[in-house]
């Protein structure tokens, strides 16, 4: 049965990619983007898990393949619904363009300050190696940098000015430092997507569809290779020494099946099904408490009292007791695993809700020319791969809620009732 469910996942992934390739502008829409992440990140691990399940039972492997297929399918099903015109209208409001630019520069400056402080403040770690103390707060607020970057970049593309271009170049230097010296996958993909989407919305520039499809297929080899080589991958690229054998080594690493995030998800799913211990949404509340309540200020005891304790509390210890399996350090449970942990197979509806949300943002950005919707769209979707690779908890608290709070503050600052609603370049 595992092979049948694997084939189903492959068919759904191909379907999402074909849907996007058929029309050029779809390459920037939610179903295609998520299809690319499922294809390059989940699919190789799924193949490896079928043939090298490790401590995952055959039933656990089948469970995770079914859930993966459901989540991938929901990325299209949720997107296929009709847009909510009332919601789209609410996204429109009159604002001051100069204030918007000022807000972007301020967010960049604040995020850059947080980045600089991370080099000064020595991180404290807990027993499992996770950061604690002031470093966690600083790292959390550094994300404002990317919201500001989206605002500044769109302003530069729309109305290029020498001062704005110089500030943009200065702004990009810390990101490039992280990408090149750190060999980080997320900042690399994020920066490319931010630029690509900004150019599309403002200038209707689209890359060749064949190139995009090739990049997705190449991602199957490059994603694990980034994790193995880090800085070394850029050294090989710049010197022209990146060979086919290097690319194959990344895929071989996945196929060896030593560390598979999808195996983590499979064993978690087997545990919660057998013990009937679901979180019922408590994990999202606990994620908000973890991210937004500073234990250094209010006290760790008070912070701990805010957590909702369920059968999923201390999950790692329970998994080890249940199966003898220990989640490898540095690996994740994926969005497949944690959404099932909360709601069982109904957790796939999270992907459908997000798909519908991004459908409305796309309509507002693309067809209504809503500049603020474009900012929301880009600042959220460039990190959407986290919902698959890292988990829905992380995306919900660290990205969706955090960005929404700061974008609400930006909206309050730039709102100008004396002006008329401005719609920027629209393409039909």
mmCIF file of C-alpha atoms in Angstrom, residues 197-404:
data_model
loop_
_atom_site.group_PDB
_atom_site.id
_atom_site.type_symbol
_atom_site.label_atom_id
_atom_site.label_comp_id
_atom_site.label_asym_id
_atom_site.label_seq_id
_atom_site.Cartn_x
_atom_site.Cartn_y
_atom_site.Cartn_z
ATOM 1 C CA UNK A 197 7.568 38.982 -7.164
ATOM 2 C CA UNK A 198 8.341 42.698 -6.892
ATOM 3 C CA UNK A 199 9.467 42.788 -10.528
ATOM 4 C CA UNK A 200 6.334 40.919 -11.584
ATOM 5 C CA UNK A 201 3.869 43.139 -9.735
ATOM 6 C CA UNK A 202 5.491 46.405 -10.790
ATOM 7 C CA UNK A 203 6.943 45.638 -14.251
ATOM 8 C CA UNK A 204 5.242 42.404 -15.356
ATOM 9 C CA UNK A 205 8.623 40.672 -15.675
ATOM 10 C CA UNK A 206 8.388 36.881 -15.670
ATOM 11 C CA UNK A 207 11.167 34.274 -15.965
ATOM 12 C CA UNK A 208 10.830 31.532 -18.612
ATOM 13 C CA UNK A 209 8.612 28.730 -17.368
ATOM 14 C CA UNK A 210 11.148 26.121 -18.459
ATOM 15 C CA UNK A 211 13.762 27.816 -16.273
ATOM 16 C CA UNK A 212 11.431 27.757 -13.259
ATOM 17 C CA UNK A 213 10.649 24.062 -13.769
ATOM 18 C CA UNK A 214 14.374 23.333 -14.065
ATOM 19 C CA UNK A 215 15.083 25.180 -10.805
ATOM 20 C CA UNK A 216 12.471 23.092 -8.981
ATOM 21 C CA UNK A 217 13.981 19.861 -10.260
ATOM 22 C CA UNK A 218 17.448 21.139 -9.401
ATOM 23 C CA UNK A 219 16.164 21.898 -5.909
ATOM 24 C CA UNK A 220 15.779 18.150 -5.312
ATOM 25 C CA UNK A 221 19.577 17.965 -5.436
ATOM 26 C CA UNK A 222 20.479 21.397 -4.043
ATOM 27 C CA UNK A 223 18.327 21.485 -0.890
ATOM 28 C CA UNK A 224 20.172 18.625 0.858
ATOM 29 C CA UNK A 225 23.472 19.868 -0.597
ATOM 30 C CA UNK A 226 23.029 23.264 1.090
ATOM 31 C CA UNK A 227 22.622 21.460 4.394
ATOM 32 C CA UNK A 228 25.788 19.435 3.838
ATOM 33 C CA UNK A 229 28.169 22.031 2.358
ATOM 34 C CA UNK A 230 26.845 25.385 3.697
ATOM 35 C CA UNK A 231 29.486 27.942 2.589
ATOM 36 C CA UNK A 232 31.221 25.293 0.488
ATOM 37 C CA UNK A 233 28.410 25.273 -2.056
ATOM 38 C CA UNK A 234 29.048 28.928 -2.981
ATOM 39 C CA UNK A 235 32.782 28.299 -3.159
ATOM 40 C CA UNK A 236 32.156 25.483 -5.626
ATOM 41 C CA UNK A 237 29.718 27.616 -7.649
ATOM 42 C CA UNK A 238 32.023 30.640 -7.866
ATOM 43 C CA UNK A 239 35.030 28.515 -8.809
ATOM 44 C CA UNK A 240 33.074 26.393 -11.289
ATOM 45 C CA UNK A 241 33.827 23.200 -9.369
ATOM 46 C CA UNK A 242 30.248 22.147 -8.651
ATOM 47 C CA UNK A 243 30.001 18.802 -10.404
ATOM 48 C CA UNK A 244 27.268 16.290 -11.122
ATOM 49 C CA UNK A 245 28.756 14.055 -8.437
ATOM 50 C CA UNK A 246 28.307 16.883 -5.912
ATOM 51 C CA UNK A 247 24.649 17.203 -6.878
ATOM 52 C CA UNK A 248 24.159 13.459 -6.625
ATOM 53 C CA UNK A 249 25.784 13.403 -3.185
ATOM 54 C CA UNK A 250 22.992 15.608 -1.854
ATOM 55 C CA UNK A 251 20.302 13.266 -3.176
ATOM 56 C CA UNK A 252 22.274 10.219 -2.024
ATOM 57 C CA UNK A 253 22.328 11.670 1.489
ATOM 58 C CA UNK A 254 18.522 11.780 1.495
ATOM 59 C CA UNK A 255 18.231 8.307 -0.015
ATOM 60 C CA UNK A 256 20.430 6.863 2.736
ATOM 61 C CA UNK A 257 17.566 7.702 5.068
ATOM 62 C CA UNK A 258 19.702 8.411 8.128
ATOM 63 C CA UNK A 259 17.904 11.654 9.025
ATOM 64 C CA UNK A 260 14.453 12.191 7.531
ATOM 65 C CA UNK A 261 12.066 14.875 8.742
ATOM 66 C CA UNK A 262 9.254 12.862 7.192
ATOM 67 C CA UNK A 263 10.193 9.919 9.436
ATOM 68 C CA UNK A 264 9.803 12.228 12.429
ATOM 69 C CA UNK A 265 6.318 13.083 11.181
ATOM 70 C CA UNK A 266 5.435 9.432 10.539
ATOM 71 C CA UNK A 267 6.352 8.306 14.057
ATOM 72 C CA UNK A 268 4.570 11.277 15.650
ATOM 73 C CA UNK A 269 1.431 10.462 13.676
ATOM 74 C CA UNK A 270 1.564 6.810 14.713
ATOM 75 C CA UNK A 271 1.925 7.815 18.361
ATOM 76 C CA UNK A 272 -0.981 10.292 18.462
ATOM 77 C CA UNK A 273 -3.242 7.873 16.579
ATOM 78 C CA UNK A 274 -2.507 4.949 18.872
ATOM 79 C CA UNK A 275 -2.759 7.008 22.068
ATOM 80 C CA UNK A 276 -5.577 9.249 20.779
ATOM 81 C CA UNK A 277 -3.731 12.299 22.084
ATOM 82 C CA UNK A 278 -4.275 15.301 19.851
ATOM 83 C CA UNK A 279 -3.466 18.927 20.571
ATOM 84 C CA UNK A 280 -6.747 20.368 19.205
ATOM 85 C CA UNK A 281 -5.037 23.672 18.453
ATOM 86 C CA UNK A 282 -3.155 24.005 21.746
ATOM 87 C CA UNK A 283 0.160 23.871 19.903
ATOM 88 C CA UNK A 284 -0.617 27.139 18.125
ATOM 89 C CA UNK A 285 -1.455 28.889 21.382
ATOM 90 C CA UNK A 286 1.711 27.515 22.983
ATOM 91 C CA UNK A 287 3.681 28.742 19.974
ATOM 92 C CA UNK A 288 2.312 32.249 20.487
ATOM 93 C CA UNK A 289 3.216 32.148 24.188
ATOM 94 C CA UNK A 290 6.714 30.906 23.376
ATOM 95 C CA UNK A 291 7.309 33.624 20.784
ATOM 96 C CA UNK A 292 5.505 36.643 22.228
ATOM 97 C CA UNK A 293 5.732 36.320 26.021
ATOM 98 C CA UNK A 294 9.235 37.327 27.230
ATOM 99 C CA UNK A 295 10.098 35.094 30.155
ATOM 100 C CA UNK A 296 13.030 37.385 31.007
ATOM 101 C CA UNK A 297 10.556 40.186 31.758
ATOM 102 C CA UNK A 298 7.420 38.515 33.150
ATOM 103 C CA UNK A 299 9.232 35.568 34.715
ATOM 104 C CA UNK A 300 9.565 31.988 33.509
ATOM 105 C CA UNK A 301 7.054 30.716 36.068
ATOM 106 C CA UNK A 302 4.324 33.033 34.782
ATOM 107 C CA UNK A 303 5.168 32.203 31.181
ATOM 108 C CA UNK A 304 4.992 28.471 31.917
ATOM 109 C CA UNK A 305 1.556 28.938 33.498
ATOM 110 C CA UNK A 306 0.226 30.241 30.162
ATOM 111 C CA UNK A 307 1.023 27.040 28.301
ATOM 112 C CA UNK A 308 -1.811 24.576 27.672
ATOM 113 C CA UNK A 309 -0.692 21.119 28.768
ATOM 114 C CA UNK A 310 -2.154 18.262 26.734
ATOM 115 C CA UNK A 311 -1.190 14.738 25.839
ATOM 116 C CA UNK A 312 1.245 16.171 23.306
ATOM 117 C CA UNK A 313 3.302 17.958 25.988
ATOM 118 C CA UNK A 314 6.883 16.620 26.284
ATOM 119 C CA UNK A 315 6.327 14.828 22.991
ATOM 120 C CA UNK A 316 9.980 13.916 22.401
ATOM 121 C CA UNK A 317 10.200 12.020 25.696
ATOM 122 C CA UNK A 318 6.913 10.227 25.010
ATOM 123 C CA UNK A 319 8.037 9.234 21.518
ATOM 124 C CA UNK A 320 11.243 7.757 22.910
ATOM 125 C CA UNK A 321 9.273 5.821 25.524
ATOM 126 C CA UNK A 322 6.720 4.690 22.942
ATOM 127 C CA UNK A 323 9.032 3.575 20.123
ATOM 128 C CA UNK A 324 12.605 4.132 21.272
ATOM 129 C CA UNK A 325 12.868 6.810 18.580
ATOM 130 C CA UNK A 326 14.603 10.094 19.269
ATOM 131 C CA UNK A 327 14.063 13.043 16.936
ATOM 132 C CA UNK A 328 17.528 13.929 15.553
ATOM 133 C CA UNK A 329 18.940 17.255 16.710
ATOM 134 C CA UNK A 330 18.445 19.973 14.108
ATOM 135 C CA UNK A 331 15.649 18.164 12.276
ATOM 136 C CA UNK A 332 11.987 19.207 12.240
ATOM 137 C CA UNK A 333 8.606 17.512 12.487
ATOM 138 C CA UNK A 334 7.414 19.267 9.276
ATOM 139 C CA UNK A 335 4.020 20.856 8.741
ATOM 140 C CA UNK A 336 2.734 17.410 7.805
ATOM 141 C CA UNK A 337 3.508 16.136 11.293
ATOM 142 C CA UNK A 338 2.430 19.038 13.491
ATOM 143 C CA UNK A 339 -0.849 19.700 11.645
ATOM 144 C CA UNK A 340 -1.761 16.026 12.131
ATOM 145 C CA UNK A 341 -0.654 16.269 15.757
ATOM 146 C CA UNK A 342 -3.278 18.956 16.332
ATOM 147 C CA UNK A 343 -6.264 17.786 14.275
ATOM 148 C CA UNK A 344 -5.495 14.397 12.752
ATOM 149 C CA UNK A 345 -6.209 14.167 9.038
ATOM 150 C CA UNK A 346 -8.396 17.269 9.355
ATOM 151 C CA UNK A 347 -5.133 19.173 9.857
ATOM 152 C CA UNK A 348 -4.790 19.215 6.074
ATOM 153 C CA UNK A 349 -7.524 21.877 6.059
ATOM 154 C CA UNK A 350 -4.919 24.329 7.382
ATOM 155 C CA UNK A 351 -3.328 24.178 3.931
ATOM 156 C CA UNK A 352 -6.734 24.767 2.310
ATOM 157 C CA UNK A 353 -7.423 27.830 4.482
ATOM 158 C CA UNK A 354 -4.015 29.292 3.686
ATOM 159 C CA UNK A 355 -4.540 28.602 -0.020
ATOM 160 C CA UNK A 356 -7.842 30.505 0.043
ATOM 161 C CA UNK A 357 -6.270 33.366 1.986
ATOM 162 C CA UNK A 358 -3.496 33.716 -0.589
ATOM 163 C CA UNK A 359 -6.022 33.465 -3.435
ATOM 164 C CA UNK A 360 -7.698 36.636 -2.144
ATOM 165 C CA UNK A 361 -4.372 38.391 -1.648
ATOM 166 C CA UNK A 362 -3.374 37.470 -5.204
ATOM 167 C CA UNK A 363 -6.595 38.830 -6.710
ATOM 168 C CA UNK A 364 -6.224 42.050 -4.722
ATOM 169 C CA UNK A 365 -2.558 42.446 -5.692
ATOM 170 C CA UNK A 366 -2.742 41.342 -9.298
ATOM 171 C CA UNK A 367 -6.111 42.550 -10.569
ATOM 172 C CA UNK A 368 -6.936 45.424 -8.216
ATOM 173 C CA UNK A 369 -3.395 46.829 -8.171
ATOM 174 C CA UNK A 370 -3.481 47.093 -4.362
ATOM 175 C CA UNK A 371 0.041 48.040 -3.286
ATOM 176 C CA UNK A 372 -0.504 47.149 0.367
ATOM 177 C CA UNK A 373 -1.857 43.709 -0.603
ATOM 178 C CA UNK A 374 1.324 43.195 -2.611
ATOM 179 C CA UNK A 375 3.396 43.969 0.461
ATOM 180 C CA UNK A 376 1.368 41.497 2.530
ATOM 181 C CA UNK A 377 1.569 38.856 -0.203
ATOM 182 C CA UNK A 378 5.322 39.055 -0.705
ATOM 183 C CA UNK A 379 6.219 39.389 2.983
ATOM 184 C CA UNK A 380 4.267 36.211 3.767
ATOM 185 C CA UNK A 381 4.652 33.928 0.764
ATOM 186 C CA UNK A 382 8.448 34.120 0.565
ATOM 187 C CA UNK A 383 8.475 32.201 3.863
ATOM 188 C CA UNK A 384 5.601 29.852 3.046
ATOM 189 C CA UNK A 385 7.956 26.923 2.504
ATOM 190 C CA UNK A 386 8.411 26.917 6.286
ATOM 191 C CA UNK A 387 4.902 25.551 6.692
ATOM 192 C CA UNK A 388 6.131 22.367 5.002
ATOM 193 C CA UNK A 389 9.818 22.196 5.901
ATOM 194 C CA UNK A 390 9.681 23.444 9.506
ATOM 195 C CA UNK A 391 6.065 23.284 10.618
ATOM 196 C CA UNK A 392 2.779 25.119 10.836
ATOM 197 C CA UNK A 393 3.511 26.191 14.440
ATOM 198 C CA UNK A 394 6.560 28.172 13.393
ATOM 199 C CA UNK A 395 4.891 29.812 10.406
ATOM 200 C CA UNK A 396 1.765 30.728 12.365
ATOM 201 C CA UNK A 397 3.547 32.452 15.265
ATOM 202 C CA UNK A 398 6.802 33.652 13.742
ATOM 203 C CA UNK A 399 5.527 34.694 10.318
ATOM 204 C CA UNK A 400 1.762 35.085 10.024
ATOM 205 C CA UNK A 401 0.989 36.692 13.401
ATOM 206 C CA UNK A 402 4.255 38.631 13.689
ATOM 207 C CA UNK A 403 4.057 40.117 10.187
ATOM 208 C CA UNK A 404 0.360 40.883 10.599
#
